[in-house]
Short mmCIF file of C-alpha atoms and ligand atoms in Angstrom, two decimals:
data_model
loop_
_atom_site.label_atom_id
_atom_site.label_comp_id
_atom_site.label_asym_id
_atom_site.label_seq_id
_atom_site.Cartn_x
_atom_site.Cartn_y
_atom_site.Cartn_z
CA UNK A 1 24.16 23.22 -4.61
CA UNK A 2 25.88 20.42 -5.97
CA UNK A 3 26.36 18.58 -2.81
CA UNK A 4 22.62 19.13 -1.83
CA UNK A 5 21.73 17.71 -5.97
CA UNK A 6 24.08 14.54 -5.22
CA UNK A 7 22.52 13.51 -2.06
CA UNK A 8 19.23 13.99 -3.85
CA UNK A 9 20.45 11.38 -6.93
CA UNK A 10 21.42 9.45 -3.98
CA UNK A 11 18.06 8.75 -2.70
CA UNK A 12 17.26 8.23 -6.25
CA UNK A 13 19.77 5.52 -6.39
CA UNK A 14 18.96 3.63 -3.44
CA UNK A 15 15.53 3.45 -4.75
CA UNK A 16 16.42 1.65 -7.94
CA UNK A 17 18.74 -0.51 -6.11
CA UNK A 18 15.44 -1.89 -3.39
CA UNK A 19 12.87 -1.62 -6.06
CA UNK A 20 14.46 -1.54 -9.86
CA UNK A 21 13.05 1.69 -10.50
CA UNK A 22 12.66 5.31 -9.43
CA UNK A 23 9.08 5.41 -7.67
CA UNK A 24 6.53 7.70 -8.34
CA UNK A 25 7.58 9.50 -5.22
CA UNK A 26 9.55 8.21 -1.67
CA UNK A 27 6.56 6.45 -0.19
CA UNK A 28 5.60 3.24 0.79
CA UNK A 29 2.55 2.93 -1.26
CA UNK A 30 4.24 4.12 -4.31
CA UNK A 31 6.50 1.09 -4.89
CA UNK A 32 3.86 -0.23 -7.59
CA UNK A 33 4.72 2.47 -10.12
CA UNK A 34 7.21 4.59 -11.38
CA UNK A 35 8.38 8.43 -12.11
CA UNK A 36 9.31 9.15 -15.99
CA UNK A 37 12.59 7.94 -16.28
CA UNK A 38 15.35 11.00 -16.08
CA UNK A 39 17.66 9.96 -13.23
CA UNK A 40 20.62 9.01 -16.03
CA UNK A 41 19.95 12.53 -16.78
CA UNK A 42 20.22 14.11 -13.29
CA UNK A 43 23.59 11.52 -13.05
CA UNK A 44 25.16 13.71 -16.35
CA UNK A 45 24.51 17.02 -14.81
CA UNK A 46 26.47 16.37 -11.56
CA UNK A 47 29.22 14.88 -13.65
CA UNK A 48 29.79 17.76 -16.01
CA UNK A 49 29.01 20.45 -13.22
CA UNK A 50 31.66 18.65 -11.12
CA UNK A 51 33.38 15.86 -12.80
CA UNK A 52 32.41 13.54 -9.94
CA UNK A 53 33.78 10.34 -11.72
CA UNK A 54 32.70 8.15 -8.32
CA UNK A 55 29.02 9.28 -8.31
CA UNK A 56 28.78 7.79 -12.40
CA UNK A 57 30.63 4.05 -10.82
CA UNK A 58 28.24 3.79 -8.13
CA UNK A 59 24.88 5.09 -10.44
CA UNK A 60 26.24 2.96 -13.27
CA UNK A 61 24.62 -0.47 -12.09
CA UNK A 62 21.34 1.33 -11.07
CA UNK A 63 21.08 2.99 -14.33
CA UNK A 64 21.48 -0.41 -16.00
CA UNK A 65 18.97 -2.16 -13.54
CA UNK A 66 16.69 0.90 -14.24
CA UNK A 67 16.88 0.53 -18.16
CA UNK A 68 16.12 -3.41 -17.47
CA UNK A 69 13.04 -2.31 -16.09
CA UNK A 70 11.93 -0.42 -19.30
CA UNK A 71 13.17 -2.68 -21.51
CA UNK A 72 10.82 -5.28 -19.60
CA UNK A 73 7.85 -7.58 -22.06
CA UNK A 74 5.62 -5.44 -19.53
CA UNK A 75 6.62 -2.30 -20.92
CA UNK A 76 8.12 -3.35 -24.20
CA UNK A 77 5.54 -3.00 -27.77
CA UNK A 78 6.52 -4.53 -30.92
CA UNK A 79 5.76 -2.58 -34.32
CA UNK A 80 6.20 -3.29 -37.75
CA UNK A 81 6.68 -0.47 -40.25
CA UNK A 82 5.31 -0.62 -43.79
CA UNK A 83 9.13 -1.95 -44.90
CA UNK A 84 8.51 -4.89 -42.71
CA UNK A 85 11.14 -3.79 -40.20
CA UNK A 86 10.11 -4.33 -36.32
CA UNK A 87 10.99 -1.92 -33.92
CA UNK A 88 10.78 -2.03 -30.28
CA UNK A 89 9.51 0.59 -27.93
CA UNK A 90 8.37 1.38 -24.25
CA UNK A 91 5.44 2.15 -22.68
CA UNK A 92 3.71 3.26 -19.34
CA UNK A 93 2.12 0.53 -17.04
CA UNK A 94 1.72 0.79 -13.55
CA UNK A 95 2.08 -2.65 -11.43
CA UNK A 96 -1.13 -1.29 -10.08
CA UNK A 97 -4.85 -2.81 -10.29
CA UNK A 98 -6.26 -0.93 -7.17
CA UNK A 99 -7.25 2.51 -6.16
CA UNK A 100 -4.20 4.62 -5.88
CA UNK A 101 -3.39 4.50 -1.93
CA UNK A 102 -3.49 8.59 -2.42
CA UNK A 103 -6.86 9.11 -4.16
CA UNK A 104 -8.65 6.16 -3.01
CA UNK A 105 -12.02 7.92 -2.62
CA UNK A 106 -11.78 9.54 -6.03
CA UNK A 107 -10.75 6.56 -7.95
CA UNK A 108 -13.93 4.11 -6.51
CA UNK A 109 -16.53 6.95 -7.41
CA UNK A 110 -14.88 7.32 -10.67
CA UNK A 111 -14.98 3.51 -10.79
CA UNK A 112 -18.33 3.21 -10.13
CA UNK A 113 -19.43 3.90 -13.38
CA UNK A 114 -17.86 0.37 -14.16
CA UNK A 115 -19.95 -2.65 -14.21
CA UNK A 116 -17.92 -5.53 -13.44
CA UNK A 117 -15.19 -6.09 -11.26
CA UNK A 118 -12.69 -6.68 -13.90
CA UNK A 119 -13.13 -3.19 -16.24
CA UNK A 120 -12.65 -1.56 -12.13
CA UNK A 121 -9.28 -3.19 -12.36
CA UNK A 122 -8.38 -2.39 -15.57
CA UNK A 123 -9.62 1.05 -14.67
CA UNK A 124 -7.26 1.49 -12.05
CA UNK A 125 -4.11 0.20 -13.69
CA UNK A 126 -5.11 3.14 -15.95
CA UNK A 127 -5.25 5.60 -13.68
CA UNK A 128 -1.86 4.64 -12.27
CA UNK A 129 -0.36 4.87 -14.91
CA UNK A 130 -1.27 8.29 -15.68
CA UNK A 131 0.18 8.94 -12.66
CA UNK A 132 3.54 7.23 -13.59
CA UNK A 133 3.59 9.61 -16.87
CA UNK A 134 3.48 12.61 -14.71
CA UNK A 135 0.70 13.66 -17.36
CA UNK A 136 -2.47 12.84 -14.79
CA UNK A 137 -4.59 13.67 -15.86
CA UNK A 138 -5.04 14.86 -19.22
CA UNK A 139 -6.88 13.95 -22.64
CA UNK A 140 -3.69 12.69 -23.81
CA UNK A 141 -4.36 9.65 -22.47
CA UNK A 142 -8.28 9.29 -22.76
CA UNK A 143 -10.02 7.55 -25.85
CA UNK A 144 -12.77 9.76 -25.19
CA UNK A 145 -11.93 13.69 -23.22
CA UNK A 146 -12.69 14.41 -21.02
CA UNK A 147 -14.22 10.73 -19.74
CA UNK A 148 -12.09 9.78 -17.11
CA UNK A 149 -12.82 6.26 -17.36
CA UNK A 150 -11.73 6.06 -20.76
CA UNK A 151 -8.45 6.39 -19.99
CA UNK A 152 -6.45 4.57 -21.85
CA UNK A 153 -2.68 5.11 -20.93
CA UNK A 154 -1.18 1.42 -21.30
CA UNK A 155 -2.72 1.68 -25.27
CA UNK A 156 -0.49 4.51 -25.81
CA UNK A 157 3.12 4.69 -27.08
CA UNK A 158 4.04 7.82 -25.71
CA UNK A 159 6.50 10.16 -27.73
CA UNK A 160 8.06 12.02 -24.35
CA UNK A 161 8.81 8.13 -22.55
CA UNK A 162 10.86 6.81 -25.33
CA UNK A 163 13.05 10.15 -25.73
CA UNK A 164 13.56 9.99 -22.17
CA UNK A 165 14.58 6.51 -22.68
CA UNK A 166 16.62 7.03 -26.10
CA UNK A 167 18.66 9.62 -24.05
CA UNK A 168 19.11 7.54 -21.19
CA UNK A 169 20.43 4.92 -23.08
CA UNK A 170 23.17 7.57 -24.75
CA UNK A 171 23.70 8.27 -20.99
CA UNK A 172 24.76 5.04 -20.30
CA UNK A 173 26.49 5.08 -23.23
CA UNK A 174 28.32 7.62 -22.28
CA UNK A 175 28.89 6.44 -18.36
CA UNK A 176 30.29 3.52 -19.81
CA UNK A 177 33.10 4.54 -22.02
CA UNK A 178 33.94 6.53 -19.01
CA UNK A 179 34.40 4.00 -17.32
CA UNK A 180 35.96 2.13 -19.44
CA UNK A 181 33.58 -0.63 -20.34
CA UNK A 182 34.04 -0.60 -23.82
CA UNK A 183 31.88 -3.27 -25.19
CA UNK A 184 28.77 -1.94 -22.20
CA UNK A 185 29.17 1.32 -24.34
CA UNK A 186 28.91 -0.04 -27.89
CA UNK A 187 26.21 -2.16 -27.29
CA UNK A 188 24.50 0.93 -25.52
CA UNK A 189 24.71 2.68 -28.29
CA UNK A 190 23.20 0.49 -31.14
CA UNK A 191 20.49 0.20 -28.43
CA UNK A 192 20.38 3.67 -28.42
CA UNK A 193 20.48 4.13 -32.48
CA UNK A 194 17.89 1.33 -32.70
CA UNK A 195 15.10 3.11 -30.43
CA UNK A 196 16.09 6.44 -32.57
CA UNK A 197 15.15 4.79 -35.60
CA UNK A 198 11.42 3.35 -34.03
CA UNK A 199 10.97 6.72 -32.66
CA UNK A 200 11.35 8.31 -36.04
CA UNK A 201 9.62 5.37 -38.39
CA UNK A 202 6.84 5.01 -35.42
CA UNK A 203 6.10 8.35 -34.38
CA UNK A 204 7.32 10.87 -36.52
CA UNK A 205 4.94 12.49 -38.83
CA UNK A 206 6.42 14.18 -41.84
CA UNK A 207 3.68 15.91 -42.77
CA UNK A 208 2.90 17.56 -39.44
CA UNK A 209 6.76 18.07 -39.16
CA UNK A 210 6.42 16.68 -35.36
CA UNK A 211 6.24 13.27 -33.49
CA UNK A 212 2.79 12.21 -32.32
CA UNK A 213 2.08 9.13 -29.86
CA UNK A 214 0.56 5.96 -31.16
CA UNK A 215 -2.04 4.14 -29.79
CA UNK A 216 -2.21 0.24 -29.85
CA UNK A 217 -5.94 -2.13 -30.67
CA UNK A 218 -7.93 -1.48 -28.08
CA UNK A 219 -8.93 -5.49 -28.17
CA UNK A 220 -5.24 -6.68 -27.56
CA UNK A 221 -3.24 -7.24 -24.42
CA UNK A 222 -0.68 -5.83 -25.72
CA UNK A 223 1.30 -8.80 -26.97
CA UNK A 224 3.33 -9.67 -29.88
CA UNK A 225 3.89 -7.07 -32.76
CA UNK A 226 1.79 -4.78 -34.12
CA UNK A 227 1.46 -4.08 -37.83
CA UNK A 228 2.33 0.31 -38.37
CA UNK A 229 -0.95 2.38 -39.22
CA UNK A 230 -0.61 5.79 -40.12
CA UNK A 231 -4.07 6.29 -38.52
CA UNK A 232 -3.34 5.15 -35.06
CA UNK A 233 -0.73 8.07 -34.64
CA UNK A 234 -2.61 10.88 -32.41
CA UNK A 235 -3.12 13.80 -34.49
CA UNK A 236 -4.69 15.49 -31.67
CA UNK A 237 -1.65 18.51 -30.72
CA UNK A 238 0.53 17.96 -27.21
CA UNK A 239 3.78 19.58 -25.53
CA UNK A 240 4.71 16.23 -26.08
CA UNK A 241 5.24 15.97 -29.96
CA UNK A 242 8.20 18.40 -29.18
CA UNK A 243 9.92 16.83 -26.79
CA UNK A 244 12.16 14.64 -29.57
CA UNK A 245 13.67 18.10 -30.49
CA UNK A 246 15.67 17.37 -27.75
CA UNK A 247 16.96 14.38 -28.78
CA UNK A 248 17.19 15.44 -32.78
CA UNK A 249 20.15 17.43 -31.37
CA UNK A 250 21.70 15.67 -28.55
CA UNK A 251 24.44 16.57 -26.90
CA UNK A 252 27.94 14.59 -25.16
CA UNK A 253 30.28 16.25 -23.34
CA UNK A 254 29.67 19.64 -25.63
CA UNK A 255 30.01 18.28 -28.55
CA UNK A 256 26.86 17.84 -31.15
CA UNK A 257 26.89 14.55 -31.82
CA UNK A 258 24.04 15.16 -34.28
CA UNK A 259 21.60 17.75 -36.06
CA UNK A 260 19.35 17.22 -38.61
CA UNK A 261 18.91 20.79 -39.44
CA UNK A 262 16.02 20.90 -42.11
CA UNK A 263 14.02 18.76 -39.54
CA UNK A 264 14.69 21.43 -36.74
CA UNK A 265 13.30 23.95 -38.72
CA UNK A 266 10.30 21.71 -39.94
CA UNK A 267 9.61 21.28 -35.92
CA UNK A 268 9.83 25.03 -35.12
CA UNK A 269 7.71 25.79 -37.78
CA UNK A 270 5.06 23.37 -36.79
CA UNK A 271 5.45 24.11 -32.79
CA UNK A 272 4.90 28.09 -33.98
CA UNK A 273 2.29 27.19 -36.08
CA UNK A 274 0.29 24.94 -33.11
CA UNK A 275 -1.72 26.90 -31.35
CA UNK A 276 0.16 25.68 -28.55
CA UNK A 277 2.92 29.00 -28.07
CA UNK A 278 0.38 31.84 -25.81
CA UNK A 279 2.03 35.16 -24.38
CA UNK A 280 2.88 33.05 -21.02
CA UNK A 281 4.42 29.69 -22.56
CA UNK A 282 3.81 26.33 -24.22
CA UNK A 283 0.37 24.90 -22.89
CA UNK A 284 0.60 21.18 -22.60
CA UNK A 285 -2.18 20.87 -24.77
CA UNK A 286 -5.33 22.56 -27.08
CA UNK A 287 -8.35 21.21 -25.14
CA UNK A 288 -9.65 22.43 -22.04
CA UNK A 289 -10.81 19.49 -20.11
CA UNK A 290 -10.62 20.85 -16.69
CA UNK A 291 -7.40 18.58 -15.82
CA UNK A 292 -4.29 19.26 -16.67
CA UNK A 293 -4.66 20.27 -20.25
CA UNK A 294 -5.01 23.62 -21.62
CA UNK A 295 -4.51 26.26 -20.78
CA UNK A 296 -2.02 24.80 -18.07
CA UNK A 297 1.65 25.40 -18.80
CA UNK A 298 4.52 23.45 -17.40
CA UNK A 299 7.94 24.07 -16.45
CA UNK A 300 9.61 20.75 -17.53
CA UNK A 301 7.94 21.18 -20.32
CA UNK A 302 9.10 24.73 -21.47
CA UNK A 303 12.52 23.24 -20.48
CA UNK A 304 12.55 20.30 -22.38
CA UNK A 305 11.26 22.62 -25.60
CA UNK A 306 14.01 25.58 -25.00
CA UNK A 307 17.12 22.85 -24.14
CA UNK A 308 15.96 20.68 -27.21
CA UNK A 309 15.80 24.21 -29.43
CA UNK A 310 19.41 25.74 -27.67
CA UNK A 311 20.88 22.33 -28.75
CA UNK A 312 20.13 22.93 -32.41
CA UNK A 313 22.97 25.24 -32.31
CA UNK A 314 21.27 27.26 -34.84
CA UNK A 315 20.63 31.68 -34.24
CA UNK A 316 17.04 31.00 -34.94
CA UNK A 317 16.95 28.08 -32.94
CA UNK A 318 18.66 29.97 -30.13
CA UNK A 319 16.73 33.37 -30.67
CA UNK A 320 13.09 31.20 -30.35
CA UNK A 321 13.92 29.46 -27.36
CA UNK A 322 15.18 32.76 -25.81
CA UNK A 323 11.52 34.09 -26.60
CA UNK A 324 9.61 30.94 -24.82
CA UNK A 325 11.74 31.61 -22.01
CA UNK A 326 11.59 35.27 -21.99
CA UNK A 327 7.65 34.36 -21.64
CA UNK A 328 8.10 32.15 -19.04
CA UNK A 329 10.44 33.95 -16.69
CA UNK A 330 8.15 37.08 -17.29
CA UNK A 331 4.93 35.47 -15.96
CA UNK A 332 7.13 33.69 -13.21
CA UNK A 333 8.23 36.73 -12.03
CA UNK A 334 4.70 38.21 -12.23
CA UNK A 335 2.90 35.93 -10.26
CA UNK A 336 6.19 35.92 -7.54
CA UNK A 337 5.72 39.96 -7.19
CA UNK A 338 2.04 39.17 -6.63
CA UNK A 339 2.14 36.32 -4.41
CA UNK A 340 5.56 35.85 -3.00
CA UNK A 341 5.43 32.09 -4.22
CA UNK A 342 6.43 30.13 -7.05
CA UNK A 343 3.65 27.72 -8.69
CA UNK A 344 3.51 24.48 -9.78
CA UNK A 345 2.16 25.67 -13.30
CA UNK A 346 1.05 28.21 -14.95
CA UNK A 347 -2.04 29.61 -17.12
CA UNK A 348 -0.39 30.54 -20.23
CA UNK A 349 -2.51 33.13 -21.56
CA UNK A 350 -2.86 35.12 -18.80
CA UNK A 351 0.85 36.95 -17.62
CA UNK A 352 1.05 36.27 -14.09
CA UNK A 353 -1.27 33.68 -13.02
CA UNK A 354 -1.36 30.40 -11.56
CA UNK A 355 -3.01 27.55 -13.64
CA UNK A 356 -5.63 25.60 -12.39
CA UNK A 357 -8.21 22.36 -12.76
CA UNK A 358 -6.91 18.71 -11.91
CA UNK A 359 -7.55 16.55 -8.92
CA UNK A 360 -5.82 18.71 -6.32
CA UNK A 361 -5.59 22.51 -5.38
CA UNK A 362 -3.09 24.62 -7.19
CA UNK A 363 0.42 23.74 -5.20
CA UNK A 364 3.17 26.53 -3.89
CA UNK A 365 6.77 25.90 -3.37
CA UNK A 366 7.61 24.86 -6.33
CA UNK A 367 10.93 22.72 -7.42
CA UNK A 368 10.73 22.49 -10.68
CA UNK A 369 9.43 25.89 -11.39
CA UNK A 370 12.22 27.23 -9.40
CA UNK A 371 15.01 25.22 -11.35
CA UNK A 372 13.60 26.18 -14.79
CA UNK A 373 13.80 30.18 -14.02
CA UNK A 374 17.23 29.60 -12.74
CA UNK A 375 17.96 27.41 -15.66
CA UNK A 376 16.07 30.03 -18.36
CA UNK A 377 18.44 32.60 -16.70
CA UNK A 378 21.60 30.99 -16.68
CA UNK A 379 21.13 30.17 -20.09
CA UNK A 380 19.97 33.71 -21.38
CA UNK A 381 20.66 35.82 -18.39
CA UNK A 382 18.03 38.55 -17.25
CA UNK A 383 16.16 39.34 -20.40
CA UNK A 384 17.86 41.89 -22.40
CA UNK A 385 16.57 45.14 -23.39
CA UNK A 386 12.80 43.58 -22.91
CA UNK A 387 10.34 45.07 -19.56
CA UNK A 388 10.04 42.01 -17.26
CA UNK A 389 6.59 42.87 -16.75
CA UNK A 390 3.60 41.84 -18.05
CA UNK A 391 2.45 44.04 -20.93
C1 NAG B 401 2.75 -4.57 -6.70
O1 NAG B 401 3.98 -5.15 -7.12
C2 NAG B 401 4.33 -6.32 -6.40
C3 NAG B 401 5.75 -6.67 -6.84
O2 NAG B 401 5.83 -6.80 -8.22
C4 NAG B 401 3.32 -7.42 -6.70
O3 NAG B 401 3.64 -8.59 -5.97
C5 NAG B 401 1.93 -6.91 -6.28
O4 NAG B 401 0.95 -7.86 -6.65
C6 NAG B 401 1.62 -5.58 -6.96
N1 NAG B 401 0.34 -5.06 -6.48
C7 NAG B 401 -0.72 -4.86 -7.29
C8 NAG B 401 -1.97 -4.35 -6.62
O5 NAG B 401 -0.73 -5.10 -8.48
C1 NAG B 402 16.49 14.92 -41.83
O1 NAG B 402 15.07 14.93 -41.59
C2 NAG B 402 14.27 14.83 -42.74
C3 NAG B 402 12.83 14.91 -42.29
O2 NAG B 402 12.53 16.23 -41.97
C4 NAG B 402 14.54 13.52 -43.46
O3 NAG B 402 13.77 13.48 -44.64
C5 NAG B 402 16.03 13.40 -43.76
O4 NAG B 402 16.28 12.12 -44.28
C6 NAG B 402 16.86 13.60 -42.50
N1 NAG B 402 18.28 13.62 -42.84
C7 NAG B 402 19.14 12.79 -42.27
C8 NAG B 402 20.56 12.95 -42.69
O5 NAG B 402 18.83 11.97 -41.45
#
């Protein structure tokens, strides 16, 4: 459906063209916060599915207007590492003091826990930009879980945002010697090699062989540069502190531009040993709050996870993300033969079922659950030699 996925990006486009950034979805009363930034990703899939040379011209400014945006003071934080380097990196922050337009109700009662008119606000911009992470809601973002109004997202450096962002920027990188600017491409990628760097001085943990997101002073507004603290990294375990994999073996055009193999098999050691891995997929996280969170899986996640492991190009790379998937397909396919639908998520320990909890009632339909199956099985085909049922 490549003509259907280019007048999708299209949309997509002429969003960051009026606004500067992707919004949180195509509505009016959306254009105060974004999505998690992927479009330079959906831009590379068209191209190498179809070589479209004239969709990467026209998405080229947008994807430079876009990176603007996240490179922004708003969402930029400063760190310095114990060698007295600085290192720059991104976080969530919704343009957004109110109630979200969408959940107006839910946000005031939640709100009215607050005392003054000012912790509301700061409440709110909160709670928007959980919503921009696509992670709303979940402990990930709360001081205290599962207190909703201690969340805390604009604290946070979040591991998943700035590998989104690092692989944007090789994107554009990439778009650009394409194109032929030469010197756009260079500078892309020392930008790129730069945020690399933070991500792995900042976030990494060596001991826990896995990146974990750091949270900022609580008493700060978030302005000038931080000094590094091994104790303000969140030990606490997410889908998120895989995502880097991804990244740790990034792909152009086919060819590996690089793998760090002893790390790859420090991070699918430590992802086996998490308590995160359950007969039906990754769950986004270990604590059952009632949002989000355990024992919820998601399909971008289990894609991000099994693309990142594939791209290690090792046999035990390949052969664990073929189980995840195997997982995942299985309980897709379960709940389908049940139901007739796709979900938006899944339970992880049980083979077959829908997950639950959050704000809204569990949702049908479901894109991205869809494209992951057909992804899983394009990759690995029908799983061989294994009962596609639940056992
Ligand atoms: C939403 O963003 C616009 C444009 O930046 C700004 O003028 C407006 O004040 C923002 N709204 C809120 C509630 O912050
Ligand atoms: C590979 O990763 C390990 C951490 O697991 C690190 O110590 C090592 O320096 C990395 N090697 C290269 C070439 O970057």
């Amino acid at each position: 459906m490549y003509e259907t996925a280019k007048e999708v990006v299209l949309n997509l486009l002429s969003l960051v063209e009026r606004y500067g950034f992707v919004l949180n979805g195509a509505r009016s009363y959306y254009t105060n916060r974004s999505q998690p930034p992927l479009l330079s990703s959906m831009v590379l899939e068209i191209y190498f599915g179809t070589g479209d040379l004239d969709l990467v011209k026209k998405a080229f400014p947008s994807l430079l207007k876009e990176h603007n945006f996240w490179m922004s003071d708003f969402h930029r934080v400063m760190v310095r590492d114990n060698q007295g380097q600085i290192h720059s990196l991104t976080r969530y922050q919704a343009m957004w003091n109110k109630p979200r337009p969408e959940s107006a109700t839910t946000d005031e009662q939640m709100a009215s826990k607050l005392s003054s008119e000012v912790d509301k606000e700061k409440f709110y911009r909160q709670v928007a930009s959980a919503a921009e992470s696509g992670w709303d809601f979940s402990s990930r973002w709360m001081r205290n879980p599962p207190d909703m109004t201690t969340l805390a997202t604009t604290y946070i450096i979040p591991v998943d945002l700035n590998a989104f962002i690092y692989k944007m920027e090789r994107d554009i990188e990439f778009f650009a010697e394409l194109t032929g600017e030469h010197t756009t491409s260079k500078e892309f990628s020392e930008t790129a090699k730069a945020r690399q760097i933070a991500i792995d001085s900042i976030l990494w943990n060596s001991e826990m062989e896995q990146w974990l997101d750091y949270w900022l002073p609580a008493d700060v507004q978030c302005q000038g540069v931080y000094q590094w603290n091994s104790k303000s990294q969140n030990r606490n375990i997410f889908a998120s502190n895989f995502i880097p994999i991804w990244l740790n073996a990034y792909h152009h055009s086919g060819s590996v531009k690089y793998v760090n193999e002893s790390k790859s098999k420090g991070v699918m050691r430590s992802l086996k040993a998490s308590g995160l891995l359950h007969s039906s997929g990754i769950a986004a996280s270990l604590l059952n709050t009632g949002q989000q969170d355990f024992p919820n899986g998601w399909a971008p996640l289990q894609h991000l996870i099994v693309e990142g492991l594939v791209n290690c190009g090792s046999a035990e790379a390949r052969e664990f993300a073929e189980d995840i998937a195997t997982r995942w397909v299985r309980t897709n396919y379960a709940a389908y033969k049940e139901s007739g639908v796709m979900y938006e998520k899944y339970d992880v320990e049980v083979c077959g079922r829908s997950g639950g909890s959050g704000e809204y009632k569990h949702q049908t339909g479901f894109g991205w659950s869809n494209g992951v199956v057909l992804s899983f099985l394009e990759e690995f085909g029908w799983p061989r030699g294994k009962e596609i049922v639940c056992s």
